CSV table of C-alpha atoms in Angstrom, one decimal:
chain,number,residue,atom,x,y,z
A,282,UNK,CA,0.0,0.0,0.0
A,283,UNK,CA,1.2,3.3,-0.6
A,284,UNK,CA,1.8,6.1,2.2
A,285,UNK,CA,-1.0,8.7,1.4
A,286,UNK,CA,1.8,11.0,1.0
A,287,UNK,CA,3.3,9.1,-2.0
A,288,UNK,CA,-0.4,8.4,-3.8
A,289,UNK,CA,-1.0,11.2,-6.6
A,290,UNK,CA,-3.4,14.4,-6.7
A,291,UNK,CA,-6.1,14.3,-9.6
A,292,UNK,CA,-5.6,18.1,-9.5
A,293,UNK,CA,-9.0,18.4,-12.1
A,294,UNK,CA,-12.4,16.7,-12.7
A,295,UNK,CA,-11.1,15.5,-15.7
A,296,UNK,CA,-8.1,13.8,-14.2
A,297,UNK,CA,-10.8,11.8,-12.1
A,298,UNK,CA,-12.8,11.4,-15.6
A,299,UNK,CA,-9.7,10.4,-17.7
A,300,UNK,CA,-9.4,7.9,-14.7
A,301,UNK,CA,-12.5,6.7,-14.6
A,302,UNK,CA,-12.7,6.1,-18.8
A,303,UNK,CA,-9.3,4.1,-19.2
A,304,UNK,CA,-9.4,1.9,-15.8
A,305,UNK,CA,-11.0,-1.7,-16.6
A,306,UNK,CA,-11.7,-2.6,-12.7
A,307,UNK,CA,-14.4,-0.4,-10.9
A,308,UNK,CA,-13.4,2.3,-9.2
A,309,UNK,CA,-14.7,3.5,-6.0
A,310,UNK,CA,-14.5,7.2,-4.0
A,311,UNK,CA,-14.3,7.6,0.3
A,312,UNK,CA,-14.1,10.0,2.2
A,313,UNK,CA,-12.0,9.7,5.1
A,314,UNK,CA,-8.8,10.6,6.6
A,315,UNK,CA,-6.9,8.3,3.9
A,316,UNK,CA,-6.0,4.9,3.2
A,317,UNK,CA,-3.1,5.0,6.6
A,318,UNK,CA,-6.5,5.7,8.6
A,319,UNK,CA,-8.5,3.3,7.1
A,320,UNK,CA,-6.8,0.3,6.0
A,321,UNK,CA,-6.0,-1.0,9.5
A,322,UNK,CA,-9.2,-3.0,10.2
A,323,UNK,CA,-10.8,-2.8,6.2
A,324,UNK,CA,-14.3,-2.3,8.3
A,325,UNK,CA,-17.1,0.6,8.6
A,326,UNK,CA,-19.6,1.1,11.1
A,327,UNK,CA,-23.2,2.7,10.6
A,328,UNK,CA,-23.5,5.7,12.1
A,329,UNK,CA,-27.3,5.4,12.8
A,330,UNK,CA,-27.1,1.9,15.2
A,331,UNK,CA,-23.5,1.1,15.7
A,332,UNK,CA,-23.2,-2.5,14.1
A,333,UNK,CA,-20.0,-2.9,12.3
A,334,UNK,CA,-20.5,-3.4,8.8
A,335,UNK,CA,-18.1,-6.1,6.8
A,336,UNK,CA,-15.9,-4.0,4.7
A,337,UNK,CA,-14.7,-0.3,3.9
A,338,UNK,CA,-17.9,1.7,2.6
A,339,UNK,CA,-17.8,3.4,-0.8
A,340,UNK,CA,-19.3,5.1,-3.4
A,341,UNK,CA,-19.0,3.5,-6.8
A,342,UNK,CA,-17.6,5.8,-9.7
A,343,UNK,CA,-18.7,3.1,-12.4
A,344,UNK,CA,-21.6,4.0,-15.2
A,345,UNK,CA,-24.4,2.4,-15.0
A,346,UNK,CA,-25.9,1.3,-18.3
A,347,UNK,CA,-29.1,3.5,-18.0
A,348,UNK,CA,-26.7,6.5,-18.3
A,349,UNK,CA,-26.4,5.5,-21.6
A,350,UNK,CA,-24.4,7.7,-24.2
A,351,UNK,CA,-24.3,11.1,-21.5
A,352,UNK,CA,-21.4,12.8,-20.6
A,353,UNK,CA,-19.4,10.8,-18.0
A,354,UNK,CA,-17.9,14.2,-16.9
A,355,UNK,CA,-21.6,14.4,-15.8
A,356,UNK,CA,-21.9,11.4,-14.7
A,357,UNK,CA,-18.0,11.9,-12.3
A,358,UNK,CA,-19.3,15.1,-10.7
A,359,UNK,CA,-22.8,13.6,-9.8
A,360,UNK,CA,-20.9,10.8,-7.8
A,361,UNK,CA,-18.7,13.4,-5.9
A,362,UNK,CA,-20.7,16.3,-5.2
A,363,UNK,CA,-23.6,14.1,-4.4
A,364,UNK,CA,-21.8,12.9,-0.8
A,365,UNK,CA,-19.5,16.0,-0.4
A,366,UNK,CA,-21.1,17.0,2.9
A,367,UNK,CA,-19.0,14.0,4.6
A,368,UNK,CA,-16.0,16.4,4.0
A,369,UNK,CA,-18.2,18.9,6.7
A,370,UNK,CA,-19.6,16.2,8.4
A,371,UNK,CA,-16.7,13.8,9.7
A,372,UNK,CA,-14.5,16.9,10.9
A,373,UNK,CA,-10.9,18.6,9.8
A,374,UNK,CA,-8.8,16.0,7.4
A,375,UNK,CA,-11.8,14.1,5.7
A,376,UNK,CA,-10.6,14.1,2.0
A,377,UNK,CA,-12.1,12.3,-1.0
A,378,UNK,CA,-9.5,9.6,-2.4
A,379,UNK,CA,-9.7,6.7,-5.3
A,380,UNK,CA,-9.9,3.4,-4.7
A,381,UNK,CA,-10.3,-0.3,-5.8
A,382,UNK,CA,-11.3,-3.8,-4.1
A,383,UNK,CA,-13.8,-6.7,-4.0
A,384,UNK,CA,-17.1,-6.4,-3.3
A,385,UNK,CA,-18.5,-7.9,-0.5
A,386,UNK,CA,-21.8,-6.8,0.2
A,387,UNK,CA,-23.9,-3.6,0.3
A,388,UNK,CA,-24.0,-1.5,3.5
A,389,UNK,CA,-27.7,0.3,4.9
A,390,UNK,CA,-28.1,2.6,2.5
A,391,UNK,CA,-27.4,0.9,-0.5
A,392,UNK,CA,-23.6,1.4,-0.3
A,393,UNK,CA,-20.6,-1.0,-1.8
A,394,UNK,CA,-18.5,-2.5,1.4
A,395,UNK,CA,-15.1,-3.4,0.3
A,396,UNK,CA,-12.3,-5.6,0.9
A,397,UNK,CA,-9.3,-6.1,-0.3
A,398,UNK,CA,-8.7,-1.9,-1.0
A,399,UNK,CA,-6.0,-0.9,-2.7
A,400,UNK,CA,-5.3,2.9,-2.9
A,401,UNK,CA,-5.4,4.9,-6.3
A,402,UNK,CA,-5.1,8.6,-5.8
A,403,UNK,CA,-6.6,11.6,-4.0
A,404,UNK,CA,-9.2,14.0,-5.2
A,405,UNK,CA,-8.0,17.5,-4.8
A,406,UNK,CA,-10.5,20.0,-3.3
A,407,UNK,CA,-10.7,22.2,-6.1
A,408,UNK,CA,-12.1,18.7,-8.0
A,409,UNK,CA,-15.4,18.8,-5.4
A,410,UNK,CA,-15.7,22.8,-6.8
A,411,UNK,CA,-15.7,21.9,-10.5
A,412,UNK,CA,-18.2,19.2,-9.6
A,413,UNK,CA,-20.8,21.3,-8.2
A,414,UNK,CA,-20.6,23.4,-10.9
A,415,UNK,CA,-20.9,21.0,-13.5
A,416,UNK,CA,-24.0,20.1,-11.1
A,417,UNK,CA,-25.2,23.9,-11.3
A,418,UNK,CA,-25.2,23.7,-15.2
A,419,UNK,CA,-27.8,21.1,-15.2
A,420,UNK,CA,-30.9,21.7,-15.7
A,421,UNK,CA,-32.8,20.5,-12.4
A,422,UNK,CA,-32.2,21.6,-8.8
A,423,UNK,CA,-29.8,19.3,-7.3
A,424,UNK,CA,-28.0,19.6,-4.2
A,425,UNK,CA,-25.7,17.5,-1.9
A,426,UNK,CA,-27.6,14.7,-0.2
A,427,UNK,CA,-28.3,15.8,3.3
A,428,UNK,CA,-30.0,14.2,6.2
A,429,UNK,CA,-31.9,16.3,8.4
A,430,UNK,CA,-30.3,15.5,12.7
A,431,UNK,CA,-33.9,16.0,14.2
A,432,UNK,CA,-36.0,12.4,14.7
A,433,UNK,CA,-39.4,12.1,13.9
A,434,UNK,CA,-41.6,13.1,17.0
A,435,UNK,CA,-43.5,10.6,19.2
A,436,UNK,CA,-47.0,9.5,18.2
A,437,UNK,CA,-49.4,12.2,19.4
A,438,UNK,CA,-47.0,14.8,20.4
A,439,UNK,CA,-49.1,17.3,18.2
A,440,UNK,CA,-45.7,17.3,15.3
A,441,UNK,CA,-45.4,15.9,12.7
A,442,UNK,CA,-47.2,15.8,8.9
A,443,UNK,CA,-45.3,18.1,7.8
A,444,UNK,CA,-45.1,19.9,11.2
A,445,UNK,CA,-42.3,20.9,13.5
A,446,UNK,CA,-39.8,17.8,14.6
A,447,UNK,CA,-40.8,15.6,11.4
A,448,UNK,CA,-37.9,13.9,10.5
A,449,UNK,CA,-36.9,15.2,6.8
A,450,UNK,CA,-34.9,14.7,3.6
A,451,UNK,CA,-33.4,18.0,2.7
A,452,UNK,CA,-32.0,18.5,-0.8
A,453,UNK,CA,-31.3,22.1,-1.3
A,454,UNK,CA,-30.9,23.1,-5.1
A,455,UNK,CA,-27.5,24.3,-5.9
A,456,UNK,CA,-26.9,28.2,-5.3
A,457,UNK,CA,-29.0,27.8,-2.5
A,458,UNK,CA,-27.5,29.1,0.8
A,459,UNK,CA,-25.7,25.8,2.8
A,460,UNK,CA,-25.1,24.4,-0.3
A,461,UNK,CA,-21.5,24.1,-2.1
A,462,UNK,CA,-18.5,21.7,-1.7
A,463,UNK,CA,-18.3,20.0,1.6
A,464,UNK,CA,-22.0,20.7,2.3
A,465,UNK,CA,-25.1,18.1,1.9
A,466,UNK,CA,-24.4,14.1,2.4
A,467,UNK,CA,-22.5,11.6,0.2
A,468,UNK,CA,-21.4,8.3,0.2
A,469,UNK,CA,-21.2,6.6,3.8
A,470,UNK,CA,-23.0,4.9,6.5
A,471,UNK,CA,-26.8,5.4,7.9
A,472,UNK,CA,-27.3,8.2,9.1
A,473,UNK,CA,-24.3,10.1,6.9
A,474,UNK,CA,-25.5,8.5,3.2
A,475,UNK,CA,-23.5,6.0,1.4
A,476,UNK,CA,-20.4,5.0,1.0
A,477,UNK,CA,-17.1,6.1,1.9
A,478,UNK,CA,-16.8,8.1,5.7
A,479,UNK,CA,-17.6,5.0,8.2
């Protein structure tokens, strides 16, 4: 395994897409502290109950087939900005980096757990800014995946339908206030979003 230090920088979005277009095994983006952090144990936990899960969560960076013939530039900064918030979220040194490994089975939300990781590259920063606005160019609103922190209220406590406490979904469309690199939810465990922060 390479020290983090040693791994290189995909300094642009389409370093990551160039990346992504000529590498035959599936590819996979977390956000953590780095492989050194990581790569001790090769588990995750989730976030929401504790359980240790069986392998590194991730976020895949492979096309699906539905995507058809669209840009996979698109396609790259979709699966980055869409769990950037774990950058926010899991505290000072939480980076995006590249990764490969085998499959083992999918975490709570849907998520790829991993074994057998071996390091690719980091994703600079500036990479999670051209992201967003590649994101911002698109038609729809979009924003970062973002879990609300409040729990549904108790049967009867007058909340909910709509009203105060109700646990929500929020998806701010880009250019809204709160959203922008390192803000809204991404790849991980319950409770954070998939892959990649456990």
């Amino acid at each position: 395994m390479p020290a983090a230090a040693e791994m290189p920088v995909l300094a642009r979005l389409d370093d990551v897409v160039d990346l992504v277009r000529r590498t035959r095994e599936p590819l996979y983006v977390r956000w953590s502290k780095g492989p050194q952090a990581d790569l001790g144990s090769t588990t995750s936990t989730d976030d929401l109950t504790g359980v240790p899960l069986p392998g590194l969560s991730v976020n895949a960076l492979k096309v699906e087939p539905w995507w058809g013939d669209r840009p996979l530039r698109l396609w790259v900064a979709r699966r980055l900005y869409d769990y950037c918030h774990l950058r926010r979220e899991k505290g000072p040194g939480v980076r995006p980096w590249v990764l490969t490994g085998r499959e083992l089975a999918r975490g709570p939300d849907n998520e790829p757990l991993l074994a057998e990781v071996a390091p690719v590259a980091w994703i600079d920063a500036g990479v999670i800014d051209e992201a967003q606005e590649e994101v911002c160019g698109q038609r729809g609103a979009w924003g970062p995946l973002r879990r609300a922190t409040d729990a549904a209220p108790p049967p009867g406590s007058g909340a909910g339908a709509g009203g105060a406490g109700t646990e929500t979904e929020e998806r701010p469309g880009p250019g809204e206030p709160g959203v922008g690199p390192g803000e809204g939810p991404g790849p991980g465990e319950a409770g954070t979003g998939p892959p990649g922060s456990g």
